Short mmCIF file of C-alpha atoms and ligand atoms in Angstrom, two decimals:
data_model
loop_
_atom_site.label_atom_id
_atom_site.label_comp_id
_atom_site.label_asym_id
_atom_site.label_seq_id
_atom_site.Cartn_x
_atom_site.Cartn_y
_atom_site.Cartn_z
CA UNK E 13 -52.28 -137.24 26.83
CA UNK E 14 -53.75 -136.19 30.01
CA UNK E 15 -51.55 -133.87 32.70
CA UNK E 16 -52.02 -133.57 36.14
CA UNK E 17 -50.33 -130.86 38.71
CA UNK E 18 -48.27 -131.81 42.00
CA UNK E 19 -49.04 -128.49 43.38
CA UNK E 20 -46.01 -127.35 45.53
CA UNK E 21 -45.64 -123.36 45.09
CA UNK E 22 -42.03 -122.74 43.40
CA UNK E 23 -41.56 -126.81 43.03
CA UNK E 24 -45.05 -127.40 41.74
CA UNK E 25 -44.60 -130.20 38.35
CA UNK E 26 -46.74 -131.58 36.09
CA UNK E 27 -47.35 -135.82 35.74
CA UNK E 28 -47.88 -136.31 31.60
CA UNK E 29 -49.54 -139.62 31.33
CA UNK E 30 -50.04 -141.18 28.05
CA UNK E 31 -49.04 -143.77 25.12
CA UNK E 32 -46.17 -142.57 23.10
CA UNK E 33 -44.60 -139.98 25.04
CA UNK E 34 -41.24 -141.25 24.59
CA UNK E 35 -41.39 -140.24 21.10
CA UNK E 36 -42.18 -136.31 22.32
CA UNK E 37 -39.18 -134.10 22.95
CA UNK E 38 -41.00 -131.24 23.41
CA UNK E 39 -42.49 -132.71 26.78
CA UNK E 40 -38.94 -133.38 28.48
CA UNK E 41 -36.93 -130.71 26.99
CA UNK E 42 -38.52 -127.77 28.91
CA UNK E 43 -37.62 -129.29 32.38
CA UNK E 44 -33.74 -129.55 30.97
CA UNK E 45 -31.92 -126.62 32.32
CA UNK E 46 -28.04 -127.04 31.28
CA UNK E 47 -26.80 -128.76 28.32
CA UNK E 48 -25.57 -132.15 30.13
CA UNK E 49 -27.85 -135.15 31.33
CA UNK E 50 -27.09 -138.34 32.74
CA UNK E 51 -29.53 -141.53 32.36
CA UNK E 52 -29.84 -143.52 34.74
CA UNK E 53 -31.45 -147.12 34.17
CA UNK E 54 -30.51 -150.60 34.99
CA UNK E 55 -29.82 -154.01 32.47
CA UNK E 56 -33.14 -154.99 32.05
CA UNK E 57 -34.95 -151.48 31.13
CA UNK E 58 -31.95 -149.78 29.08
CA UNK E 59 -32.47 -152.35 26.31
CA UNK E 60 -36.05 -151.96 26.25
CA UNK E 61 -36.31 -147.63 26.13
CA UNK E 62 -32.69 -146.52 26.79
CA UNK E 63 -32.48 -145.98 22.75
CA UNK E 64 -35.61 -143.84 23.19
CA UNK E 65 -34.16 -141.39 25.42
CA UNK E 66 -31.34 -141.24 23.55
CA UNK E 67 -33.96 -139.88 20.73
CA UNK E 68 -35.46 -137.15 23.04
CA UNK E 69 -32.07 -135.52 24.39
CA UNK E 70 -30.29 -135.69 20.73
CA UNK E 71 -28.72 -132.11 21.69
CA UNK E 72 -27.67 -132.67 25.28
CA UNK E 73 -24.13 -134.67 26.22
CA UNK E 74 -25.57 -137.52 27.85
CA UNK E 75 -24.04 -140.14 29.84
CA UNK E 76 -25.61 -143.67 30.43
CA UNK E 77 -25.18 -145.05 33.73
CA UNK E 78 -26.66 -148.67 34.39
CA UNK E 79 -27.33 -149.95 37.54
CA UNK E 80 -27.37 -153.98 38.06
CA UNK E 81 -31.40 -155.18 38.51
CA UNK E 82 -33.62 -155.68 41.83
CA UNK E 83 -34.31 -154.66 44.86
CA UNK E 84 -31.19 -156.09 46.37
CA UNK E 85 -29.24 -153.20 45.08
CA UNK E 86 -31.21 -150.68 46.27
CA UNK E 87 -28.26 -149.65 47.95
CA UNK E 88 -25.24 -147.33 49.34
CA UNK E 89 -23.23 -149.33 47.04
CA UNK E 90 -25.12 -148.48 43.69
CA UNK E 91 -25.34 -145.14 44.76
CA UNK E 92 -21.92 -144.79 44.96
CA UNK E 93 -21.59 -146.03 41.31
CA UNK E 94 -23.86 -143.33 40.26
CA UNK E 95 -21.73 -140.91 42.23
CA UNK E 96 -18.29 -142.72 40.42
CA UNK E 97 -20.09 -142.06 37.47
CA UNK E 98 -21.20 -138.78 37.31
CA UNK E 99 -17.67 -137.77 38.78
CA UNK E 100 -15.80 -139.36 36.21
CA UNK E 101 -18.08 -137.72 33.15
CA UNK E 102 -17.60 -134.23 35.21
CA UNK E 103 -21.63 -134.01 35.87
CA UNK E 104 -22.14 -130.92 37.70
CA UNK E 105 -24.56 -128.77 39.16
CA UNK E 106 -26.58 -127.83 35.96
CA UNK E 107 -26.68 -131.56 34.69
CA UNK E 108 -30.45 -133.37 34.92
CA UNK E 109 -30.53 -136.26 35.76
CA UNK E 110 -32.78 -138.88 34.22
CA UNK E 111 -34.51 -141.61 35.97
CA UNK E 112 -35.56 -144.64 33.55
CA UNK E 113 -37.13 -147.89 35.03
CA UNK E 114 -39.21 -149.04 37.99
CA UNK E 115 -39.03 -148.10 41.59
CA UNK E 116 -35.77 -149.15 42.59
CA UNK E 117 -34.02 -146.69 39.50
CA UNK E 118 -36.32 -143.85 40.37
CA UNK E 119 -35.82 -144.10 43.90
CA UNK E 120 -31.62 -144.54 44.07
CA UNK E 121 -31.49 -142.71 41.06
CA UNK E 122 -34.03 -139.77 42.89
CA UNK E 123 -31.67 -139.76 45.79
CA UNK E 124 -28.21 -139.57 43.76
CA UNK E 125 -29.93 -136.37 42.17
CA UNK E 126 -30.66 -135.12 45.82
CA UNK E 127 -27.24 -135.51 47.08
CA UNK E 128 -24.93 -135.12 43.87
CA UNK E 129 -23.31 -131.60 44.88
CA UNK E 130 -25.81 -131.14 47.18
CA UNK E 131 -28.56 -131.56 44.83
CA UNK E 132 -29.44 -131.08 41.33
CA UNK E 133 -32.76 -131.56 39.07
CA UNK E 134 -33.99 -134.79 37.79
CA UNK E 135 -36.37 -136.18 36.06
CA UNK E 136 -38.54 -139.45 36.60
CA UNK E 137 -39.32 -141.55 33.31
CA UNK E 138 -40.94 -144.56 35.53
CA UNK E 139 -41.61 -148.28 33.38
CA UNK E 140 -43.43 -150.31 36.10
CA UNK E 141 -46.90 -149.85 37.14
CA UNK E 142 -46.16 -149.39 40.48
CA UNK E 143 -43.79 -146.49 39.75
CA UNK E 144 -46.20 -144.52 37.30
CA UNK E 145 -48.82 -144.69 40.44
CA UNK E 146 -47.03 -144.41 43.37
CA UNK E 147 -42.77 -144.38 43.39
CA UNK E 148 -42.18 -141.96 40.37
CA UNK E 149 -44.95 -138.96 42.22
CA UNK E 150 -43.77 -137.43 45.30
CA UNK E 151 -40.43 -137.18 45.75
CA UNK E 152 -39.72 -139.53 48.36
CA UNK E 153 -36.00 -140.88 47.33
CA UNK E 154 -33.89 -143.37 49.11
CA UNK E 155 -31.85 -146.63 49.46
CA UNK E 156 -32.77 -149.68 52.03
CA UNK E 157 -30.29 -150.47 54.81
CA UNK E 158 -29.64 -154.11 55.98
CA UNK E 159 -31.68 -153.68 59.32
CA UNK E 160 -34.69 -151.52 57.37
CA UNK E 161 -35.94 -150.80 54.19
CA UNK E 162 -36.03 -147.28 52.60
CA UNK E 163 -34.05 -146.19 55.91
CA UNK E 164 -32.01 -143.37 54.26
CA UNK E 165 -33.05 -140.89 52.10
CA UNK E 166 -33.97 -137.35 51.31
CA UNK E 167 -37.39 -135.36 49.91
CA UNK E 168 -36.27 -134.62 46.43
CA UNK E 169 -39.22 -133.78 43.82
CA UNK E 170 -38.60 -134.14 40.25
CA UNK E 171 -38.93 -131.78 36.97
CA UNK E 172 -41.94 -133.46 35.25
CA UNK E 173 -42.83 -136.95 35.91
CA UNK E 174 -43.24 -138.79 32.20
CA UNK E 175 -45.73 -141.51 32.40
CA UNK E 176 -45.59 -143.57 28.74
CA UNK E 177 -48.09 -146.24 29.11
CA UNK E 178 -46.93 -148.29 26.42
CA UNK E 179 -43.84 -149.13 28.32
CA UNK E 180 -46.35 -151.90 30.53
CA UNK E 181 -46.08 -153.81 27.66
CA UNK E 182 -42.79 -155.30 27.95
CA UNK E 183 -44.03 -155.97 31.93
CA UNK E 184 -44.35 -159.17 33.57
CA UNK E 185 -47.78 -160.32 34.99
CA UNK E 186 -46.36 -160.60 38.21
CA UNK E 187 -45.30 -156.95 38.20
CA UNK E 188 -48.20 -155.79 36.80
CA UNK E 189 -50.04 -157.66 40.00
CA UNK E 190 -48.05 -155.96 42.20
CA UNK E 191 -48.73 -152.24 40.70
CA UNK E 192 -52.47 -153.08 40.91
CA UNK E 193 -51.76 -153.27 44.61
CA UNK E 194 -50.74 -149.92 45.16
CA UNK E 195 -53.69 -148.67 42.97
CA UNK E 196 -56.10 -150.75 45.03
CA UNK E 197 -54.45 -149.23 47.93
CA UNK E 198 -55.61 -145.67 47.06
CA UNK E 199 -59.13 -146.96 47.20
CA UNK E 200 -59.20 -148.56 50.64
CA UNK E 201 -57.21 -145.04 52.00
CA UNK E 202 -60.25 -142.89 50.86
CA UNK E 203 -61.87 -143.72 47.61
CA UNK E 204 -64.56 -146.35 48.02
CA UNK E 205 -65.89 -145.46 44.52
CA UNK E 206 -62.73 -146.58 43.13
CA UNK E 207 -63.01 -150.46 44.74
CA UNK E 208 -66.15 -150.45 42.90
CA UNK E 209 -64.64 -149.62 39.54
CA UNK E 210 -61.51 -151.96 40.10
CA UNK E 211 -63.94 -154.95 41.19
CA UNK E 212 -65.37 -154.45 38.01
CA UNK E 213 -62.35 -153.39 35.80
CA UNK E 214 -59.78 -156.11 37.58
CA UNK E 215 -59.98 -157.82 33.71
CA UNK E 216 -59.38 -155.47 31.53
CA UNK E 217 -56.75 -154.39 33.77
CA UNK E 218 -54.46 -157.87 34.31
CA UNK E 219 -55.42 -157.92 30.46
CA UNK E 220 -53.49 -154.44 29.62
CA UNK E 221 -56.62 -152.82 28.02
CA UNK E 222 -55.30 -149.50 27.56
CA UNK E 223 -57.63 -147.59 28.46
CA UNK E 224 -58.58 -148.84 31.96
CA UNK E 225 -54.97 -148.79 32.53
CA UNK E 226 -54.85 -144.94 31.80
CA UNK E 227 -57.50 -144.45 33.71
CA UNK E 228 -56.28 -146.16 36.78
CA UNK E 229 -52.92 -144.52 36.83
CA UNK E 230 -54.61 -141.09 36.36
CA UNK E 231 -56.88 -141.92 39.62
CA UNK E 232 -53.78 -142.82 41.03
CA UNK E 233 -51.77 -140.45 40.54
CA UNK E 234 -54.55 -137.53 41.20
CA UNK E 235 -54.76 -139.62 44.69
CA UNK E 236 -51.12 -139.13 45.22
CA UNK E 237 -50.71 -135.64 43.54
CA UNK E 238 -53.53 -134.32 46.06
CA UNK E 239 -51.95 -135.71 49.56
CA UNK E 240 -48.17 -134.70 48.12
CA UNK E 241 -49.63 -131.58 47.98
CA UNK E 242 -50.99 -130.82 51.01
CA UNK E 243 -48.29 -133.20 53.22
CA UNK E 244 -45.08 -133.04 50.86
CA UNK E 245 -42.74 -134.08 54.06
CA UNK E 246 -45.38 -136.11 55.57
CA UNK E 247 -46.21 -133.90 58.93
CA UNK E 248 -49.45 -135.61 58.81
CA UNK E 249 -51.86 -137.49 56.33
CA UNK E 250 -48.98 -138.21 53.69
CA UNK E 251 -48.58 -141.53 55.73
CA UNK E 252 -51.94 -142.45 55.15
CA UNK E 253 -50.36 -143.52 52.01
CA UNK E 254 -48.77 -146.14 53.72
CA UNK E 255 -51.37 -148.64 53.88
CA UNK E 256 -50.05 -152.15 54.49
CA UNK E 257 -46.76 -150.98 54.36
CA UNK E 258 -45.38 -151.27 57.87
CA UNK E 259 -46.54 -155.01 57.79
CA UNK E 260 -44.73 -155.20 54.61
CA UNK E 261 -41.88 -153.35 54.78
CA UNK E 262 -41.06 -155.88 57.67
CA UNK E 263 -42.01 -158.83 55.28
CA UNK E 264 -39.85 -157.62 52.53
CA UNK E 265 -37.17 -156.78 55.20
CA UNK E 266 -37.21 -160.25 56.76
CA UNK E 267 -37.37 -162.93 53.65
CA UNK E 268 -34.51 -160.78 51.92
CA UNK E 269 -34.62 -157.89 49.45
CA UNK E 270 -36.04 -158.82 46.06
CA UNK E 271 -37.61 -162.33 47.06
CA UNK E 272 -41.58 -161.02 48.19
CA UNK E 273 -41.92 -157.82 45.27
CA UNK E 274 -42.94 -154.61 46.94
CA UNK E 275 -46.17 -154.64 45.65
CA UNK E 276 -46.99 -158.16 47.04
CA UNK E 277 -45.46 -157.37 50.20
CA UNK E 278 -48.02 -154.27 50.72
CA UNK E 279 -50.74 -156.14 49.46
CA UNK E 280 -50.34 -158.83 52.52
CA UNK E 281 -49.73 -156.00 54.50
CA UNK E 282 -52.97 -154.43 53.99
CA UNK E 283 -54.85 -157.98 54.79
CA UNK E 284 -53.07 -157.62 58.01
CA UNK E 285 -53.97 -153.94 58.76
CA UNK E 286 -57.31 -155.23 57.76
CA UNK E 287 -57.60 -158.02 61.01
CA UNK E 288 -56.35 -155.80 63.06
CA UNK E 289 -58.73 -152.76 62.01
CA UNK E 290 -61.23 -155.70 62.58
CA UNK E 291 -59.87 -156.97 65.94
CA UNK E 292 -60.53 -153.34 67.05
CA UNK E 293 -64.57 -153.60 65.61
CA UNK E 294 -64.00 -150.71 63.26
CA UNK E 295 -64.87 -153.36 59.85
CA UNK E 296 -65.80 -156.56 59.84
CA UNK E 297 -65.59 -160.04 58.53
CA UNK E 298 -66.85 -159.38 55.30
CA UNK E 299 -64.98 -156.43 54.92
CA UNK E 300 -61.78 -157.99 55.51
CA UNK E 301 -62.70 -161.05 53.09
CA UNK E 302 -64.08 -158.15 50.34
CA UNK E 303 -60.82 -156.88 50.66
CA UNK E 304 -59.03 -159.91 50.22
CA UNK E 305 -61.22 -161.17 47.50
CA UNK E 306 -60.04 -157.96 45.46
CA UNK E 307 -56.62 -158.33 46.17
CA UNK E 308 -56.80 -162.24 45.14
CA UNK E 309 -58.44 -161.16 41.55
CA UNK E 310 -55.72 -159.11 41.30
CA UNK E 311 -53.17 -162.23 41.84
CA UNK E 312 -52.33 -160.95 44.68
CA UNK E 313 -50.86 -162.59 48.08
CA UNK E 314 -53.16 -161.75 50.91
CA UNK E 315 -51.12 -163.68 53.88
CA UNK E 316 -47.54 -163.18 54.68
CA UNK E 317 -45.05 -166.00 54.50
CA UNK E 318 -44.78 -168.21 56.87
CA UNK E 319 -41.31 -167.79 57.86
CA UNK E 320 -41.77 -164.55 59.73
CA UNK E 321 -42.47 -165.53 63.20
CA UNK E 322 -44.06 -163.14 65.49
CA UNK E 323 -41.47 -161.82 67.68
CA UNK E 324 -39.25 -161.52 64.66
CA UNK E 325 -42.52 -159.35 63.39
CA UNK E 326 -42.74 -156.77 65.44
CA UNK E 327 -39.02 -156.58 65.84
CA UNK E 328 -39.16 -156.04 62.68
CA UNK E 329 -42.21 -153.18 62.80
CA UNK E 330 -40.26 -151.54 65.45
CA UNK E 331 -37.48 -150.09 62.71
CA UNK E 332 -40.21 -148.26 60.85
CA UNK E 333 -40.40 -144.39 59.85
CA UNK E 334 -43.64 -144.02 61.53
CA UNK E 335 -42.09 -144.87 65.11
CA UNK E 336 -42.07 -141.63 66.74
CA UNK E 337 -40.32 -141.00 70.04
CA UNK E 338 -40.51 -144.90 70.37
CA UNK E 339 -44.12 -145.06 70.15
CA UNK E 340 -45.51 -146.96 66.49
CA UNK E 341 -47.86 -145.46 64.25
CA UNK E 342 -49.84 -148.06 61.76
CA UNK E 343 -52.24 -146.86 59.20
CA UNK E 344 -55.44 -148.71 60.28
CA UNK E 345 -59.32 -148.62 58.47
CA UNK E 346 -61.55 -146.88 60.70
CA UNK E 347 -64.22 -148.47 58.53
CA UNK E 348 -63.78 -149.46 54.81
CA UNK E 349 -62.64 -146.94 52.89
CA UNK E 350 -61.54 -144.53 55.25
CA UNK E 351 -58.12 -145.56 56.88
CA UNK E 352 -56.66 -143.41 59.90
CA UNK E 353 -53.17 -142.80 61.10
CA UNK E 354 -53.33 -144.48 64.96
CA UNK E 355 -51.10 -145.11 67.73
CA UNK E 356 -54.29 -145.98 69.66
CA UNK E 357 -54.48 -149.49 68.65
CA UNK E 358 -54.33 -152.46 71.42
CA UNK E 359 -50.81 -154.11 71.26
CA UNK E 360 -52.42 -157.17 72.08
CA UNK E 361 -54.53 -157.62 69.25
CA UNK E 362 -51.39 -156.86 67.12
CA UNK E 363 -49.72 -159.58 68.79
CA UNK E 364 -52.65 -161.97 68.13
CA UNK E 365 -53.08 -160.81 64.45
CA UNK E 366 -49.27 -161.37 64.07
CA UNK E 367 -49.66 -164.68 65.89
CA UNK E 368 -52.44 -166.19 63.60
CA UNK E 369 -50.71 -165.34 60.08
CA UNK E 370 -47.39 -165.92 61.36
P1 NAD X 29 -38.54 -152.50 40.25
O1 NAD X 29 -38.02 -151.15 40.07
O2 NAD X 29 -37.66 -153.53 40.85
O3 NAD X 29 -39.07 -153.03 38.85
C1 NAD X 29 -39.62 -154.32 38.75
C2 NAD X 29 -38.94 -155.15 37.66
O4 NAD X 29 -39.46 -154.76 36.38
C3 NAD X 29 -37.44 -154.99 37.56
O5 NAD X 29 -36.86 -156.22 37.24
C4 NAD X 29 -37.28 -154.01 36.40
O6 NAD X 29 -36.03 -154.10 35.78
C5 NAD X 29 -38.39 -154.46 35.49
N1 NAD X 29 -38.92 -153.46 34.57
C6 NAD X 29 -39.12 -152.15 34.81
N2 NAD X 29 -39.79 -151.60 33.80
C7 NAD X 29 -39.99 -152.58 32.88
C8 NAD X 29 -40.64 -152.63 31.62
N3 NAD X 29 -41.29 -151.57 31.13
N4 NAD X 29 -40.63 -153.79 30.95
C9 NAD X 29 -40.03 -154.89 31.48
N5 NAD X 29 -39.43 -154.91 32.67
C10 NAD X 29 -39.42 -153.77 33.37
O7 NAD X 29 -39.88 -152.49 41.15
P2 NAD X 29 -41.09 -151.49 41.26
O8 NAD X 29 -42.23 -152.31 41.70
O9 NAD X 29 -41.23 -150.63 40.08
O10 NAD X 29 -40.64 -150.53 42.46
C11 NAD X 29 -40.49 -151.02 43.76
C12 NAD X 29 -39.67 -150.05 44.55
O11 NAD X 29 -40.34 -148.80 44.64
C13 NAD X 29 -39.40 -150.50 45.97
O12 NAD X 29 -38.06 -150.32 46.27
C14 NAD X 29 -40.26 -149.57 46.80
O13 NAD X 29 -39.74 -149.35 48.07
C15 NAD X 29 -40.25 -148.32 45.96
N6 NAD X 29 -41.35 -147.41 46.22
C16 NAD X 29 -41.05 -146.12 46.42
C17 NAD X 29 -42.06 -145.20 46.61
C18 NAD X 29 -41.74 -143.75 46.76
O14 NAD X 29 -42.64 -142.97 47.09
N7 NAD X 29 -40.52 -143.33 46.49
C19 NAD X 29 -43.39 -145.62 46.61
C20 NAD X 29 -43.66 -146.97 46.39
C21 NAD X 29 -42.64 -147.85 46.18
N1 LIG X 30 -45.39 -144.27 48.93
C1 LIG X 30 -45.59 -143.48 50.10
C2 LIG X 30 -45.39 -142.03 49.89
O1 LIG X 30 -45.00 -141.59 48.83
O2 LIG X 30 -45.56 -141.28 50.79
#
């Protein structure tokens, strides 16, 4: 087992990553303050580990709470459930919750702990490659809102963050793609070193070789840890983290929640900050087709769908967290392998970049 340190003074936490950890009480049990928890999971997850939990909390009253599956009810109405819920098994302010599943549980799940009587401690137990890197580390919490993804929510970090590797088992390929692109975007943010070893990992990684897997979600999450803890409400360089993502945020936004997966949404979206870094001179060709040959190893989409047209684009872009006092904000590569935060980008070349692809 390895552990790594989010490093935030009185709120610091520890990430455990490793194979079997859902078999270890003594990992979670520290971080469980009262004697009540509530689990939160959804249909597809609680059949797969729910049992397991059960097994590490054997002295705590627990309450189950399942959500229904995907994206689309990353919502106010599933958080109300949880509220319902917890209300009707009188949770209160000493009860932890736990968060079991992929993004969408740890992030509605997250934000039901930040708001349940004004806040109490939780726990993240993420199942998705994507969450162990990126979702599950930080404490960003929230639901999406018809007219914008991920529009309401609250900074809420977690306990301990319990990373059991052998849960990417029961994934999908498809899921498993779209995790590798959030680990291949740490690498084009600031770790050039890292494209080097995914290039020639990519294998062993679609193929679930445990090891590289470990060692991919520790580079990960050592990425995320270190920007967490120097940006925890993202003042500044925390949004460097979102690479690709106001391109597809607005793609996920605009073909319906659930039908482009996050992580194939972001993956696009990086292709597009990509041209447009390029438009600008900053890379070039054949950095922009390096990148997208990486992101195609990875099974990965690297142009948005067609149905987006322009206008609807950057209508789209314009509901984004990084608009400030009207004025957008788009994480862009400055060359490869070191991405900036920049409102000094020509609108016109984003309207020609979102002309071509769209
Ligand atoms: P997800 O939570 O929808 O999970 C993907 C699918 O895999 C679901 O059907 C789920 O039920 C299933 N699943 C989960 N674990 C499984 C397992 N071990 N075996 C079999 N099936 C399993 O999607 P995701 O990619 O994990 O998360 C995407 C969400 O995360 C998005 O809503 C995105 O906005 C959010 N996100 C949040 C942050 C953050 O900082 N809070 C960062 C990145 C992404
Ligand atoms: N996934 C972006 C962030 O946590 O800031």
């Amino acid at each position: 087992m390895k552990t790594l340190q989010v490093d935030l003074g009185s709120r610091s936490y520890p990430i455990y990553i490793g194979t079997g950890l859902l078999n270890k009480q003594e990992l979670i049990q520290p971080y469980i303050k009262g004697k009540t928890t509530v689990t939160v999971s959804n249909t597809t997850v609680a059949p797969l580990y729910l049992d397991k939990v059960h097994q590490l909390i054997p002295s705590f009253s627990n309450t189950d709470i399942l959500l229904p599956d995907g994206e689309e009810y990353k919502t106010f109405e599933t958080l109300g459930q949880i509220y319902t819920e917890m209300l009707e098994a009188r949770c209160d302010r000493k009860t932890t919750l736990l968060a079991l599943g992929g993004g969408v549980v740890g992030d509605v799940a997250g934000y039901a702990a930040a708001t349940y009587q004004r806040g109490i401690n939780f726990i993240q137990i993420p199942t998705t490659l994507l969450s162990m890197v990126d979702s599950s580390v930080g404490g960003k919490t929230g639901v999406n809102h018809p007219l914008g993804k991920n529009m309401v929510g609250a900074f809420h970090q977690p306990q301990c963050v319990i990373i059991d590797t052998e849960t990417l088992n029961t994934l999908d390929d498809r899921q498993l793609s779209a995790g590798i692109a959030e680990v291949i975007k740490y690498g084009y943010i600031n770790d050039l070193d890292f494209i080097d070893w995914l290039d020639e990992n990519m294998d062993k990684l679609l193929k679930r070789d445990p090891e590289a897997l470990a060692y991919a979600i520790h580079r990960s999450c050592q990425h995320k840890a270190d920007i967490v803890a120097a940006d925890e409400k993202e003042q500044g360089q925390r949004a460097l983290l979102n690479l690709g993502h106001t391109f597809g945020h607005a793609i996920e936004t605009g073909m319906g929640y659930g039908n482009w997966l996050h992580g194939e949404a972001i993956s696009a979206g990086m292709v597009m900050a990509a041209e447009l870094s390029k438009e600008h001179g900053w890379i070039d060709q054949a950095d922009v087709d390096s990148i997208c040959a990486l992101l195609k190893k990875a099974n990965l989409p690297v142009e948005p769908p067609n149905e987006i047209s322009a206008t609807r684009f950057s209508d789209l872009m314009s509901i984004d967290k990084k608009v400030q006092d009207g004025v957008l904000h788009l994480v862009l590569m400055k060359s490869l392998g070191e991405s900036i935060i920049s409102s000094d980008f020509d609108s016109e070349l984003l309207q020609k970049v979102l002309g071509r692809v769209a």
